[in-house]
Coordinates of C-alpha atoms in Angstrom, one line a residue:
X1 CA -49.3 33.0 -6.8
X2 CA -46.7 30.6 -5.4
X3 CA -46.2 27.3 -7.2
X4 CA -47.3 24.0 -4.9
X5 CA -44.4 21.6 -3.3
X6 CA -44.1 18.4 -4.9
X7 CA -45.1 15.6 -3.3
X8 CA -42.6 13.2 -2.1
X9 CA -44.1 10.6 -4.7
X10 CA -42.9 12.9 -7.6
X11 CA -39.3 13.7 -5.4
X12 CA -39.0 9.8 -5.7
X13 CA -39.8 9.3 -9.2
X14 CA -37.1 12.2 -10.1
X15 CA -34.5 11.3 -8.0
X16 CA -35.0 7.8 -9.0
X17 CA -35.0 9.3 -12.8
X18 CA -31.9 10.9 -12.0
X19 CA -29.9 7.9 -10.5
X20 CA -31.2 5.7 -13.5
X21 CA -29.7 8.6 -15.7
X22 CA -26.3 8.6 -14.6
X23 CA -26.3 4.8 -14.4
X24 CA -26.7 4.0 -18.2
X25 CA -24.6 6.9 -18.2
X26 CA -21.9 4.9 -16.7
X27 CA -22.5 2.0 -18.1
X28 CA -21.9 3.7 -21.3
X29 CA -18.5 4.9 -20.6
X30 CA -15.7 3.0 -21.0
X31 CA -13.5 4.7 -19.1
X32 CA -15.5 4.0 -15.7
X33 CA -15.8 0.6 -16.0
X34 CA -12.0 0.3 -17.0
X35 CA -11.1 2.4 -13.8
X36 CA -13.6 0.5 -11.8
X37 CA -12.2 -3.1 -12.3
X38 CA -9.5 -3.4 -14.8
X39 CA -7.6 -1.0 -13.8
X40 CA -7.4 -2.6 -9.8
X41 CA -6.5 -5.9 -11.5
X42 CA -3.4 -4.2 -12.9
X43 CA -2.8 -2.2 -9.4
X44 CA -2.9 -6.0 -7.8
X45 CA -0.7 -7.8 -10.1
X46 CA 2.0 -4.8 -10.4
X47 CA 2.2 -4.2 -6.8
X48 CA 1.5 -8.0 -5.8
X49 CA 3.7 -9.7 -7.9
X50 CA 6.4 -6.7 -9.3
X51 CA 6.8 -5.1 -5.8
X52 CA 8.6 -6.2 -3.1
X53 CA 9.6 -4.5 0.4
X54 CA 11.8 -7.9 1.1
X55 CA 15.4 -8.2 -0.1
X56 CA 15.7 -11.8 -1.5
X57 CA 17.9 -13.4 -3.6
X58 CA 20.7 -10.6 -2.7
X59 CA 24.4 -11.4 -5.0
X60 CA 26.6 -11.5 -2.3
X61 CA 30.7 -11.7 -2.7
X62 CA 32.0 -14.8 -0.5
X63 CA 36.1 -14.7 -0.3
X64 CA 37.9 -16.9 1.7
X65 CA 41.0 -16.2 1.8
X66 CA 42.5 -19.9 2.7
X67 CA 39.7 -22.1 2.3
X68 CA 38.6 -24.4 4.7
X69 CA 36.0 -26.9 6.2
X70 CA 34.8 -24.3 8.3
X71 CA 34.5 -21.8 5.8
X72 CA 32.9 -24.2 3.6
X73 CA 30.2 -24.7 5.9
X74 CA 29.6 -21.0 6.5
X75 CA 29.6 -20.5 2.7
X76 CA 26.9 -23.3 2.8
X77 CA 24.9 -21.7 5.1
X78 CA 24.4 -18.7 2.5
X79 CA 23.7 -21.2 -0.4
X80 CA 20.6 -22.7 1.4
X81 CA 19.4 -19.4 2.4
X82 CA 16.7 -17.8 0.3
X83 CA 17.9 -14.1 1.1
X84 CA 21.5 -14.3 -0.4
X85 CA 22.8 -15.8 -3.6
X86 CA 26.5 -16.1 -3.0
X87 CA 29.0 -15.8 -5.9
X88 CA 32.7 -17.6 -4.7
X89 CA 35.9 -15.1 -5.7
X90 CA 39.7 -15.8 -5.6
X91 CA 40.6 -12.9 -3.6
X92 CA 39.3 -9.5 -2.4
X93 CA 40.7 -7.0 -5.4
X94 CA 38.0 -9.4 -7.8
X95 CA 34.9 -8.9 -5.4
X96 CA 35.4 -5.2 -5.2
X97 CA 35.5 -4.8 -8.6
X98 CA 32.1 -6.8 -8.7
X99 CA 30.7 -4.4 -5.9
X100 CA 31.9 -1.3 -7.8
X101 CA 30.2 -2.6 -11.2
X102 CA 26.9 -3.3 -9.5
X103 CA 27.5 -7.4 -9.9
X104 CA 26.9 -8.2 -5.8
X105 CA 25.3 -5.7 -3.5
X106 CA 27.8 -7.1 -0.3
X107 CA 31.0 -8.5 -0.1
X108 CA 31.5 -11.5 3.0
X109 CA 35.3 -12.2 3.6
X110 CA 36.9 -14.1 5.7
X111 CA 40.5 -13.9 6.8
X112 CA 43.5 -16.9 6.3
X113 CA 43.3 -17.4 10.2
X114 CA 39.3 -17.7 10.2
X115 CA 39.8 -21.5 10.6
X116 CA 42.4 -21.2 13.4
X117 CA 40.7 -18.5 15.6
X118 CA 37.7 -20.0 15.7
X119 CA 37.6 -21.5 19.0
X120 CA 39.5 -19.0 20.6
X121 CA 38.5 -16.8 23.5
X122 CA 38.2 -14.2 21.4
X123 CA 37.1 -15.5 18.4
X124 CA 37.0 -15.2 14.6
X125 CA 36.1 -12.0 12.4
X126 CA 34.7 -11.5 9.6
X127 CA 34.2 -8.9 7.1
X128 CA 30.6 -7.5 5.5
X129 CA 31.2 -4.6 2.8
X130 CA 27.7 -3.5 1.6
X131 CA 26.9 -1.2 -1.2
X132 CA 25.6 1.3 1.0
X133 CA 23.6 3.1 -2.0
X134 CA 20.2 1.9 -1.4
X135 CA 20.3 2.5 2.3
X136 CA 17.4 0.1 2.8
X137 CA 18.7 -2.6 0.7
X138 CA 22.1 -2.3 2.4
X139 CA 20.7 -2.2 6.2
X140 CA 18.7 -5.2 5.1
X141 CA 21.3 -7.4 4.1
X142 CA 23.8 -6.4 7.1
X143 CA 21.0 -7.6 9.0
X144 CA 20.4 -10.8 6.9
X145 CA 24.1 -11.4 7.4
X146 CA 24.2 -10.9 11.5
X147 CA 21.6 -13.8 10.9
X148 CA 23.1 -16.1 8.8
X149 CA 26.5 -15.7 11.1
X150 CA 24.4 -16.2 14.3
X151 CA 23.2 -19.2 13.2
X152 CA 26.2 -20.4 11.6
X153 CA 27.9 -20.5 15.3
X154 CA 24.6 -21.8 17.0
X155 CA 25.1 -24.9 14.4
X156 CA 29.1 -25.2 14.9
X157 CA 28.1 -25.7 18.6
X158 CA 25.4 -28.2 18.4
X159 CA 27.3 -30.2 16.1
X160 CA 30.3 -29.9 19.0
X161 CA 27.9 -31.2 21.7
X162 CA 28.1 -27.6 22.8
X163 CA 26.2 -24.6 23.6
X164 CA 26.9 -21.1 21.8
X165 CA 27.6 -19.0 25.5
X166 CA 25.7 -15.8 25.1
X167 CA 25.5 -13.2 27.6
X168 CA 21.6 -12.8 26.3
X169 CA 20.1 -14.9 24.4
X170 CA 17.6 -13.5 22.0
X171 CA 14.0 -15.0 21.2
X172 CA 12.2 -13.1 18.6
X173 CA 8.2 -13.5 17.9
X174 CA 6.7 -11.6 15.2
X175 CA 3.2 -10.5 15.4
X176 CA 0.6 -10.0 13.0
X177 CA 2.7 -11.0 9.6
X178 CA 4.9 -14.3 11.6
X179 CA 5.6 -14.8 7.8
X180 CA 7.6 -11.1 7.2
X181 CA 6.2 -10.9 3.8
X182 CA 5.9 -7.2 2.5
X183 CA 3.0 -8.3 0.2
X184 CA 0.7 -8.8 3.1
X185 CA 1.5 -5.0 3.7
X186 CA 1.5 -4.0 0.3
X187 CA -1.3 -5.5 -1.1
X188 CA -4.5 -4.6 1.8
X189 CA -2.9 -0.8 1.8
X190 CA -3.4 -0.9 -2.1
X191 CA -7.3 -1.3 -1.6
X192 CA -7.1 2.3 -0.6
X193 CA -4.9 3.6 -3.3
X194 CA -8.0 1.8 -5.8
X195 CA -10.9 3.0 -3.9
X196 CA -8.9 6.7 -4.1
X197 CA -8.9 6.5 -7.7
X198 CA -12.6 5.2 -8.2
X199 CA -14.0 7.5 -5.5
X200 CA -12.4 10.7 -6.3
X201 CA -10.8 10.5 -9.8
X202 CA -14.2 9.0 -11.3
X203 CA -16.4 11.6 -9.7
X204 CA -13.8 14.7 -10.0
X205 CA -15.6 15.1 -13.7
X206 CA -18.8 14.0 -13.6
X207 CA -20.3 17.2 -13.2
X208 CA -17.5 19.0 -15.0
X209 CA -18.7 16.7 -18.4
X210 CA -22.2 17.8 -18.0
X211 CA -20.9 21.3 -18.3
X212 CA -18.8 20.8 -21.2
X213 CA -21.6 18.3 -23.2
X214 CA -24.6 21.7 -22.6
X215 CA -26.2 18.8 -20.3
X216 CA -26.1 20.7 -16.9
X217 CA -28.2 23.8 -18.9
X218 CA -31.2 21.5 -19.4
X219 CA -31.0 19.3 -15.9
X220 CA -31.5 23.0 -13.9
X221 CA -34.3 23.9 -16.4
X222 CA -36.0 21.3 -14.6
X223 CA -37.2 21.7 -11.0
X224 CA -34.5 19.4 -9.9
X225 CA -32.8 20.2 -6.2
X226 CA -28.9 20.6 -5.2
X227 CA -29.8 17.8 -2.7
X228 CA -31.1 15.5 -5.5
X229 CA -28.7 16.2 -7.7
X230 CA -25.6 15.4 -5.3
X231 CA -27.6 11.9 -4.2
X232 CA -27.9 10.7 -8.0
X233 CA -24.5 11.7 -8.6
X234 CA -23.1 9.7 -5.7
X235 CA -25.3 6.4 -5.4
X236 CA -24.2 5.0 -8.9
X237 CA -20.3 5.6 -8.1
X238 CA -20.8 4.5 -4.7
X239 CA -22.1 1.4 -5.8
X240 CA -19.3 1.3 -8.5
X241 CA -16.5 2.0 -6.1
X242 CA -17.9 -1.1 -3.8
X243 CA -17.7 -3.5 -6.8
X244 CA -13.9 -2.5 -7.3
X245 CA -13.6 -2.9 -3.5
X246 CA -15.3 -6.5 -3.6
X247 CA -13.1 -7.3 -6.7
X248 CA -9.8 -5.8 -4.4
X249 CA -10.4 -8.0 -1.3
X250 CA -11.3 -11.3 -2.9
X251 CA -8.1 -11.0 -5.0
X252 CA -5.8 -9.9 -2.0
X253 CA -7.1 -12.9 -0.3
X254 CA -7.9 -15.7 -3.0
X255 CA -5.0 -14.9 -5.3
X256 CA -2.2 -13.0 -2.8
X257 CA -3.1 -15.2 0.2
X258 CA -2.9 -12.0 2.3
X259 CA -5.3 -12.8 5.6
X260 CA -8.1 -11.6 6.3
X261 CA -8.0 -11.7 10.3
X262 CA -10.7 -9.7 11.3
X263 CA -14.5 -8.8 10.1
X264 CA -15.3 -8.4 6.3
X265 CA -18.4 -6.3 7.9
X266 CA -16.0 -4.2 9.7
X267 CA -14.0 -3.7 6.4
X268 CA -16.6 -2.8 4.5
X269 CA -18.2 -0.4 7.2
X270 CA -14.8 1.4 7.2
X271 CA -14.5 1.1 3.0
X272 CA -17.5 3.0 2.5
X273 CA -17.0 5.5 4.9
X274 CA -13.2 6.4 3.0
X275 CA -15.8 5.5 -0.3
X276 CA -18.1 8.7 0.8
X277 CA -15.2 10.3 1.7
X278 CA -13.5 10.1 -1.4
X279 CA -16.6 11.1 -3.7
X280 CA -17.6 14.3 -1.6
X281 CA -13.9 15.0 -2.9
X282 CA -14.2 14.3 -6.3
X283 CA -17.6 15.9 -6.2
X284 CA -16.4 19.1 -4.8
X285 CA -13.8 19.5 -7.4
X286 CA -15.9 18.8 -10.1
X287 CA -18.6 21.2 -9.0
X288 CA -16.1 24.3 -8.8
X289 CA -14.6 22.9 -12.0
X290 CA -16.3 23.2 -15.7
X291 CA -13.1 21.4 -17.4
X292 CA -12.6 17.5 -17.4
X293 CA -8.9 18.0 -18.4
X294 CA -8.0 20.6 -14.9
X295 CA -10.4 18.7 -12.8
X296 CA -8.3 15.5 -13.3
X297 CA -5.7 17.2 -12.9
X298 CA -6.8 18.7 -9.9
X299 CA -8.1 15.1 -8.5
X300 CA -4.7 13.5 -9.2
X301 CA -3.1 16.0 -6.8
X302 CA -5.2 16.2 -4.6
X303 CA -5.8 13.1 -3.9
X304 CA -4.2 10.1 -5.5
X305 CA -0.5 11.3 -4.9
X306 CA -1.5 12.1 -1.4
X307 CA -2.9 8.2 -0.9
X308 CA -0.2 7.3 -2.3
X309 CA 2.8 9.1 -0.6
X310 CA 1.6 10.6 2.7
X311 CA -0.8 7.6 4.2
X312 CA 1.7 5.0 4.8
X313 CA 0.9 2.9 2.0
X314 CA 4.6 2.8 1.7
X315 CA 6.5 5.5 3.2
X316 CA 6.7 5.2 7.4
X317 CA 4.4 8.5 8.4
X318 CA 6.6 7.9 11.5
X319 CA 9.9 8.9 9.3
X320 CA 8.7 12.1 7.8
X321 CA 9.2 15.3 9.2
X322 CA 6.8 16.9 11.8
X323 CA 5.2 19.4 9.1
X324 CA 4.8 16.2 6.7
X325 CA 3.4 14.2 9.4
X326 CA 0.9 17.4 10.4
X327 CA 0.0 17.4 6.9
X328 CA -1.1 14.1 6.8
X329 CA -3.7 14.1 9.0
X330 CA -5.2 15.9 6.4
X331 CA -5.0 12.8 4.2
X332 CA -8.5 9.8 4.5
X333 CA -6.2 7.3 2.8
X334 CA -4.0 7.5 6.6
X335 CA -6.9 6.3 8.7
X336 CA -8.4 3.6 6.4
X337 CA -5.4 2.2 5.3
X338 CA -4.6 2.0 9.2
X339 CA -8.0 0.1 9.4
X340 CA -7.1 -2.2 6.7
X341 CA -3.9 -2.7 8.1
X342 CA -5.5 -3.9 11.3
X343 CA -8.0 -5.6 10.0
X344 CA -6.2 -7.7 7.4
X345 CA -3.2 -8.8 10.1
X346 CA -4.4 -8.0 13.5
X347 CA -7.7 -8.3 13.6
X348 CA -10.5 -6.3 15.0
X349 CA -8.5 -4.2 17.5
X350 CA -11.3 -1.5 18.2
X351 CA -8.8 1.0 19.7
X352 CA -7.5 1.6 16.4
X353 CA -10.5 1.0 13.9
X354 CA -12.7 3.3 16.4
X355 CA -10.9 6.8 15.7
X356 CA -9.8 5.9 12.7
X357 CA -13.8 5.4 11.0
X358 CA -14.7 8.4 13.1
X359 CA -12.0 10.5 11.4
X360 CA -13.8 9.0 8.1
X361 CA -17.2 9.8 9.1
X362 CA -15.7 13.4 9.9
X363 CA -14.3 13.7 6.5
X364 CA -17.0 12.3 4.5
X365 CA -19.9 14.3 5.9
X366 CA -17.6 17.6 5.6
X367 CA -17.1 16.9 2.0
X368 CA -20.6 16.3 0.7
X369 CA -21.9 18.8 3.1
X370 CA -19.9 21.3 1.8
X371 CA -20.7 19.7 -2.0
X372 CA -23.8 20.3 -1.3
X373 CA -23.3 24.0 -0.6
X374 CA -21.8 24.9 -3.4
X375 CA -23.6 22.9 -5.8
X376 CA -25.6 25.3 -7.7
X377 CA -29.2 25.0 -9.1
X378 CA -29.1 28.0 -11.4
X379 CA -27.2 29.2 -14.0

């Protein structure tokens, strides 16, 4: 005699059961609350006020060897720069021993006949020797120097009731960050590296901890469905993970003054797309996994250190080699912290959010679909 289907009135009430369940059971843990919103407020004061793409205040060696007015004046246009911070040696021998000890990062001198060749056809030279290190640092600050000398000479000639002759003149405009502050890059990309960690890092042992606490046993004694399982596993996080994103954006804007050009709405469409995303992951590895301890493990490999290196957040996908870059596209943090990237500094440019939340949309129905398949209702 087969047993009657419930009716969707008793699905409801044990779904809803189930969803109230892992709630308190949420609420009762510290450690998701902590990952949820203390542990972004860390994330955004480290990487908002510790971290720093931009080379400022850069020691730099300035040597003249026979001072004079005009060197004066080109040593004055390093003291009023922000980039540099110019320390003033005798001679050469001193400033290389400064370089080699780590004091300056660039050594600026200028010959006895600077003065005197100035004006001439062919000009005056000066010497840059950068630390050359930190690669980065050291391209940076040759180009922070080109600057500085450039508009040095553009000065000297106003002041002559001149005009610098160039064979091209140069006019730069900078899109989408006029400002060139790295923290309007770093901080928007970092609402991806916290959502990673609520999403999948949070969920990778939900189901794991039921199997090592004996709870699992007595949830399938009960008539309870893979389907309704996987739902009132992922609605409590899912609204979880949207409080750490709302937390995330109103500090990045409020607090880090990074703007918001485009939609919230089209943010937060895209955010809980790379949300479901991220949970059928940690679901998934949970489910195959009956140990909190390996599925963290797990979770951390698999996808915070992937957010973190091999989506942009920081390294140029651009510069990585073509198997890196191949593996990437593996990688949801790529696409949405390409949205955010758009969003927060260009705008809503739909030729970039479009393929981007469809590549999310892919991913996030492919991971709780196949959560879902594996999920198993009997012991």
């Amino acid at each position: 005699m087969s047993t009657p289907a419930p009716t969707p009135g008793v699905r409801r009430r044990r779904l809803l059961a189930l969803m109230r369940k892992e709630g308190l059971q949420v609420l009762r843990d510290p450690s998701s609350i902590g990952i949820a919103f203390l542990l972004p407020l860390l994330l955004l004061f480290l990487f908002g006020y510790g971290v720093s793409l931009d080379a400022r205040a850069v020691p730099v060696a300035f040597v003249a060897e026979q001072p004079t007015l005009e060197s004066a004046s080109f040593l004055g246009a390093f003291q009023s720069s922000d980039w540099f911070r110019p320390q003033v040696m005798a001679d050469r021998v001193s400033a290389q021993r400064a370089l080699l000890a780590g004091e300056v990062s660039a050594i600026v001198l200028l010959r006895g006949d600077f003065a005197r060749r100035l004006n001439r056809p062919d000009g005056a030279r000066i010497q840059l020797i950068v630390d050359g290190v930190d690669a980065n640092t050291a391209r940076l600050v040759e180009g922070y120097v080109r600057g500085a000398w450039q508009a040095w000479l553009e000065q000297q000639a106003r002041q002559a009731g001149a005009e610098l002759e160039q064979p091209v003149a140069i006019e730069q405009r900078i899109w989408f960050n006029p400002d060139v502050n790295s923290r309007y890059f770093l901080v928007p990309g970092l609402v991806a590296i916290i959502m990673t960690l609520i999403g999948a890092l949070l969920t990778a042992v939900v189901v794991a901890r039921e199997w090592e606490r004996g709870t699992m046993e007595a949830l399938l004694a009960t008539p309870v469905t893979g389907g309704e399982i996987l739902l009132a596993k992922v609605v409590p996080y899912f609204v979880l993970g949207l409080g750490g994103f709302a937390l995330s954006v109103a500090m990045a804007v409020w607090l880090f003054h990074a703007p918001l050009v485009g939609s919230f709405w089209v943010l937060l469409t895209a955010s809980s797309l790379f949300l479901l995303s991220s949970l059928g992951m940690g679901l998934l590895i949970s489910t195959k996994t009956r140990s909190q301890f390996t599925a963290s493990q797990i979770a951390m490999v698999v996808t915070f250190l992937p957010a973190f290196m091999l989506s942009g957040f920081i390294f140029d996908i651009g510069s990585m080699p073509a198997l890196v870059q191949g593996i990437t596209y593996g990688v949801a943090a790529r696409y949405f912290i390409s949205i955010l990237h758009t969003v927060f500094l260009a705008g809503d440019v739909w030729s970039v959010i479009v393929p981007n939340a469809a590549a999310l949309a892919a991913m996030a129905a492919g991971f709780l679909a196949l959560t879902w398949r594996v999920t198993r209702t009997r012991l």
